[in-house]
PDB file of C-alpha atoms and ligand atoms in Angstrom:
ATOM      1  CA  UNK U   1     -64.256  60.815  30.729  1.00 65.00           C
ATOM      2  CA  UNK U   2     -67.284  60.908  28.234  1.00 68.00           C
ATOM      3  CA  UNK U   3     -66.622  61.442  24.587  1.00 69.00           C
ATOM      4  CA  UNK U   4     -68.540  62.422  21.847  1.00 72.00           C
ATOM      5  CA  UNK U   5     -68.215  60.651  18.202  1.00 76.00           C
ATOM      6  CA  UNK U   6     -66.157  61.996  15.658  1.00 77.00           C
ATOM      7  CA  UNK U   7     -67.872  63.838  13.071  1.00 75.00           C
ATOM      8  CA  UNK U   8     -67.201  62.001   9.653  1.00 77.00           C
ATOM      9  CA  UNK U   9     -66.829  65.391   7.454  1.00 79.00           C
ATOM     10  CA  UNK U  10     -63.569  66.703   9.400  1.00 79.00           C
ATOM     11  CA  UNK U  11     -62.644  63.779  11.899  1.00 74.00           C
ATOM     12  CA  UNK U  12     -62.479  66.541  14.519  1.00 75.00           C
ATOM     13  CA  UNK U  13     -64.293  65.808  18.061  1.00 71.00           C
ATOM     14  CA  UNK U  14     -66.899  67.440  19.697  1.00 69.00           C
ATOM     15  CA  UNK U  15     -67.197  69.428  23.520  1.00 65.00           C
ATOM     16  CA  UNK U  16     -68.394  67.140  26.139  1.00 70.00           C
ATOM     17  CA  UNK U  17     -66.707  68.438  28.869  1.00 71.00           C
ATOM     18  CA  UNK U  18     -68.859  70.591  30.543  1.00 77.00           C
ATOM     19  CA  UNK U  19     -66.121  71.670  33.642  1.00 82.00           C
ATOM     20  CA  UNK U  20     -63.125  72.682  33.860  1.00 85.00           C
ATOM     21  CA  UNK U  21     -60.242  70.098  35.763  1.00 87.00           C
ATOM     22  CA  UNK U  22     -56.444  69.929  36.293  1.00 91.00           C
ATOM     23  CA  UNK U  23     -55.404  65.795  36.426  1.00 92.00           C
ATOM     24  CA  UNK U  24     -52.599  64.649  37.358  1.00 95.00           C
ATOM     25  CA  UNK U  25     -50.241  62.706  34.853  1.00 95.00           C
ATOM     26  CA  UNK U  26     -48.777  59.680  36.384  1.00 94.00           C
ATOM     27  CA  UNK U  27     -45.406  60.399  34.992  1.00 92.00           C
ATOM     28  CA  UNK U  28     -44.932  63.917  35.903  1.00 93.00           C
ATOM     29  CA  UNK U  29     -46.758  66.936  35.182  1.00 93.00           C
ATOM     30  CA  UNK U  30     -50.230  68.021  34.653  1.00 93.00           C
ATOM     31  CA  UNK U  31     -52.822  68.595  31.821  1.00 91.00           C
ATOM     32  CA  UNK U  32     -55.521  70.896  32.556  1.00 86.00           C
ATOM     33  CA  UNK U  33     -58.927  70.707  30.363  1.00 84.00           C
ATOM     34  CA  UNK U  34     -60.544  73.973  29.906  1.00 82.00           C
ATOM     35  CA  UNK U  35     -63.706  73.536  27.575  1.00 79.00           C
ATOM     36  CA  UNK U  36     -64.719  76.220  25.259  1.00 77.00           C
ATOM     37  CA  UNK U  37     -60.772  78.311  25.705  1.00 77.00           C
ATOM     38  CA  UNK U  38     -58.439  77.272  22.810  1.00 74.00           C
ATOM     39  CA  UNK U  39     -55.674  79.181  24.324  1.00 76.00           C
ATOM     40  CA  UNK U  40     -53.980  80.245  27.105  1.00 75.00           C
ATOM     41  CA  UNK U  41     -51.705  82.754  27.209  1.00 75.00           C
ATOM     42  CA  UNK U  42     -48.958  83.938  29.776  1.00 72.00           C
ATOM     43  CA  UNK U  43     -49.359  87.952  30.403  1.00 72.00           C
ATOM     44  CA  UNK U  44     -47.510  90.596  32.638  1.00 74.00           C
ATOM     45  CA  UNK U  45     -45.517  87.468  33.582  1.00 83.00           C
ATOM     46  CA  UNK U  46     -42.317  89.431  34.135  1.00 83.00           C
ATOM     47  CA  UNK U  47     -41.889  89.585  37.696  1.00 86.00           C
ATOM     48  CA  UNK U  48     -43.238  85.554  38.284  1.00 89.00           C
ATOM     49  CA  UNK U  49     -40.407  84.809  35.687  1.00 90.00           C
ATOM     50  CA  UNK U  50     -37.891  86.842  37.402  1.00 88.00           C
ATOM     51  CA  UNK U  51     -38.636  85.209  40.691  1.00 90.00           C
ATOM     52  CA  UNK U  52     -38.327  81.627  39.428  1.00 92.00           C
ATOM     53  CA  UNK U  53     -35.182  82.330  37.620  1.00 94.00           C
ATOM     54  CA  UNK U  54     -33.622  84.242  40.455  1.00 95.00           C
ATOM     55  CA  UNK U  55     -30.556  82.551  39.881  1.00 95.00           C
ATOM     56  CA  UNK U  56     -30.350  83.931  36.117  1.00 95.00           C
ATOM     57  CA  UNK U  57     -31.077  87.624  37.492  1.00 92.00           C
ATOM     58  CA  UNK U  58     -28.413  87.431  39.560  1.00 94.00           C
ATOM     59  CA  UNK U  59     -25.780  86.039  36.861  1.00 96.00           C
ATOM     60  CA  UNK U  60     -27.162  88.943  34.422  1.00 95.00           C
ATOM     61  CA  UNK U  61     -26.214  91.086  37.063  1.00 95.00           C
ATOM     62  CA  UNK U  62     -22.498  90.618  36.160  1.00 97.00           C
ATOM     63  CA  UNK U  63     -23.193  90.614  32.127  1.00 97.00           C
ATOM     64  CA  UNK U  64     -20.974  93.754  30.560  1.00 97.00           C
ATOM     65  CA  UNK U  65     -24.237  95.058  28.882  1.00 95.00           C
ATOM     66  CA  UNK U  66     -27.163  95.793  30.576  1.00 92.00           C
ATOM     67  CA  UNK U  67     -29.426  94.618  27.625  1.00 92.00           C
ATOM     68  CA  UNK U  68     -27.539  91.028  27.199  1.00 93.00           C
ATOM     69  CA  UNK U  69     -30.113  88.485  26.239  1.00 90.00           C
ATOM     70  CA  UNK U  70     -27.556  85.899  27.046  1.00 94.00           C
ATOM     71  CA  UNK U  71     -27.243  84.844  23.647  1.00 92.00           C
ATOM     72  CA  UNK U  72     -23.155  84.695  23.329  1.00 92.00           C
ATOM     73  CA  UNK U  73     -22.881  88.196  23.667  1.00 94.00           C
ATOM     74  CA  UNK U  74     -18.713  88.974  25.072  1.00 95.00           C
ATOM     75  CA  UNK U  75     -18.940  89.186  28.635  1.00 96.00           C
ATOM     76  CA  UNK U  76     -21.774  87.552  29.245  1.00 97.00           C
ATOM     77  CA  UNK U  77     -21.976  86.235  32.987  1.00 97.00           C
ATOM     78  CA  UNK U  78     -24.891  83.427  32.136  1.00 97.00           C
ATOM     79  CA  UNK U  79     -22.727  81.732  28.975  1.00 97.00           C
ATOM     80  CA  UNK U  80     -19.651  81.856  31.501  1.00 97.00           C
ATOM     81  CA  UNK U  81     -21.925  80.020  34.127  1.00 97.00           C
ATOM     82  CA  UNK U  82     -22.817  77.794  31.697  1.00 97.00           C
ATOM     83  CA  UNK U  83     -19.221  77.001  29.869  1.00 96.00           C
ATOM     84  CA  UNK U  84     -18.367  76.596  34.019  1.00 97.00           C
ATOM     85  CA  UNK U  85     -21.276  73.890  34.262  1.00 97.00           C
ATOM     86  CA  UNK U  86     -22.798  75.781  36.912  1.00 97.00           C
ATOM     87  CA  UNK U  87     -25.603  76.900  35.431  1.00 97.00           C
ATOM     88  CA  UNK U  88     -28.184  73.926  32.977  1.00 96.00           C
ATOM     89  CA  UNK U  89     -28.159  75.437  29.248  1.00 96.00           C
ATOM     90  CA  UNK U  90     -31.802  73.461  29.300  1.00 96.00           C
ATOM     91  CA  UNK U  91     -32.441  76.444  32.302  1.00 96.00           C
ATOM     92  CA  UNK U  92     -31.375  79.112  30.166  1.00 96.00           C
ATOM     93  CA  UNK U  93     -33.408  77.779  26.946  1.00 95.00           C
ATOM     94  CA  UNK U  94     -36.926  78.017  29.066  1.00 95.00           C
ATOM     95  CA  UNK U  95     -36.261  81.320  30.732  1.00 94.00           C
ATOM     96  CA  UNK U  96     -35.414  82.939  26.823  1.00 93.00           C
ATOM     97  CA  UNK U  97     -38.952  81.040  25.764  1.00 93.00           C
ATOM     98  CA  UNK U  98     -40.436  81.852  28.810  1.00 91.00           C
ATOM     99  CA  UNK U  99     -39.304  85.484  28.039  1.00 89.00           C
ATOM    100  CA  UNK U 100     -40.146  85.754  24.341  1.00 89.00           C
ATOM    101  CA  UNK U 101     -43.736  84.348  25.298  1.00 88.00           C
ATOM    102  CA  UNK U 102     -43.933  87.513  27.860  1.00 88.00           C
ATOM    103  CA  UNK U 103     -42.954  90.132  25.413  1.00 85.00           C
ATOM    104  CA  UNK U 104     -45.337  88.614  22.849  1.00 85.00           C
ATOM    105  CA  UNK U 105     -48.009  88.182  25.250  1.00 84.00           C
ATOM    106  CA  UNK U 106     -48.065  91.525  26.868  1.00 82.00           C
ATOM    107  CA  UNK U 107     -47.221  93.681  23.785  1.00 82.00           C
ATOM    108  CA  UNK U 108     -49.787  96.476  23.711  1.00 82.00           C
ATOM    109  CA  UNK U 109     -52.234  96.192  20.340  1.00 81.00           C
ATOM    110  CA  UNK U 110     -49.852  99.769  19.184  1.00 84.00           C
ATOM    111  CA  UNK U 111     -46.623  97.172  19.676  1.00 87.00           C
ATOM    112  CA  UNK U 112     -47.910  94.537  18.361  1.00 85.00           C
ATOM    113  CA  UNK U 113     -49.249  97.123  15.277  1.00 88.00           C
ATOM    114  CA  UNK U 114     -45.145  98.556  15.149  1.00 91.00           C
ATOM    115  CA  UNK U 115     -43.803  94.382  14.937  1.00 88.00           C
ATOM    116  CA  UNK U 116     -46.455  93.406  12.029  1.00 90.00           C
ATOM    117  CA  UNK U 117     -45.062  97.082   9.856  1.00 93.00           C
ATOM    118  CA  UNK U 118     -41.402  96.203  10.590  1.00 93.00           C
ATOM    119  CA  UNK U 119     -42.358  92.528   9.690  1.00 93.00           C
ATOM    120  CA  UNK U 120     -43.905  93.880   6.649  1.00 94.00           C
ATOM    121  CA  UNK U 121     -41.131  96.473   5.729  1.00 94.00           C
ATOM    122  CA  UNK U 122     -38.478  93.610   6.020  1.00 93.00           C
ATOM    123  CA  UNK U 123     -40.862  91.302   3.490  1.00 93.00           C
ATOM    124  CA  UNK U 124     -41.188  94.101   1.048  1.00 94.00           C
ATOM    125  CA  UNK U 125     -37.206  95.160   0.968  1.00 93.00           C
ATOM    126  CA  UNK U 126     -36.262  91.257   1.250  1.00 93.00           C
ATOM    127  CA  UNK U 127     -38.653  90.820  -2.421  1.00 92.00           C
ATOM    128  CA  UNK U 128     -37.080  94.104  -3.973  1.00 92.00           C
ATOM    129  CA  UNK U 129     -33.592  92.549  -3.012  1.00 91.00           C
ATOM    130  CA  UNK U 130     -34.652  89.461  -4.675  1.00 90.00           C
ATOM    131  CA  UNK U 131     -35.795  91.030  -7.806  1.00 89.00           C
ATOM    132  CA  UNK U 132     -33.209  93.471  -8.366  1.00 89.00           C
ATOM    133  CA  UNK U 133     -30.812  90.303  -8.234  1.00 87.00           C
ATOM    134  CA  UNK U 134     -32.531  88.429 -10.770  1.00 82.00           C
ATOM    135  CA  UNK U 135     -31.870  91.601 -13.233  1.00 73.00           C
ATOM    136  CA  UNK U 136     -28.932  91.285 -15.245  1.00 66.00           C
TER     137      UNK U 136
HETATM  138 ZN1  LIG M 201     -25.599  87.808  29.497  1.00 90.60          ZN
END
């Protein structure tokens, strides 16, 4: 594909692609070059995620808690797949990133306003904590 030269003050590239194009990586998998987007993002992915990990809705089925996120809570039915070898750990790992991604991605602006107060709550106590330490 055409390039551009690097520009000499910040030795970043320049656009040339003009069109977008999914290629084909000889050794598996493919890149897709989107000019002009510097991000992608994975929204109201829920139900797509659900239906590629079928086989992890189903063990959650039998987890004693209905909110288990399959993290070694007791009773969970995906770590006893897993400690069985029937189920990949590697599996597990992208449907949890896969699932974080989701809930970050689809947050509404008022959730996303809630996460950056707790955030900043937690910041604020973790300082005073700090500081009241440091006094004899
Ligand atoms: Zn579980």
């Amino acid at each position: 594909m055409a390039t551009a030269a690097i520009r000499d003050d910040d030795a970043k590239g320049r656009h040339t692609t003009t069109h977008r194009q999914l290629i084909r990586i000889p050794d598996g998998g493919w890149l897709m070059d989107t000019p002009g987007m510097r991000e992608l993002r994975l929204t109201e992915a829920a139900a797509g995620i659900a239906a590629t990990f079928d086989d992890i809705d189903s063990l959650a089925q039998g987890c004693r808690f209905g909110d288990c996120r399959h993290e070694g809570e007791h009773g969970c039915a995906v770590g006893a797949a897993i400690a069985e070898g029937s189920l990949d750990p590697g599996r597990l790992r992208r449907w949890q990133k896969l699932m974080r991604e989701d809930r970050y991605n689809s947050e509404t602006l008022a959730e996303a306003h809630a996460r950056r107060r707790a955030f900043g709550r937690l910041t604020r106590e973790a300082s005073r904590f700090r500081r009241d330490r440091r006094q004899p």
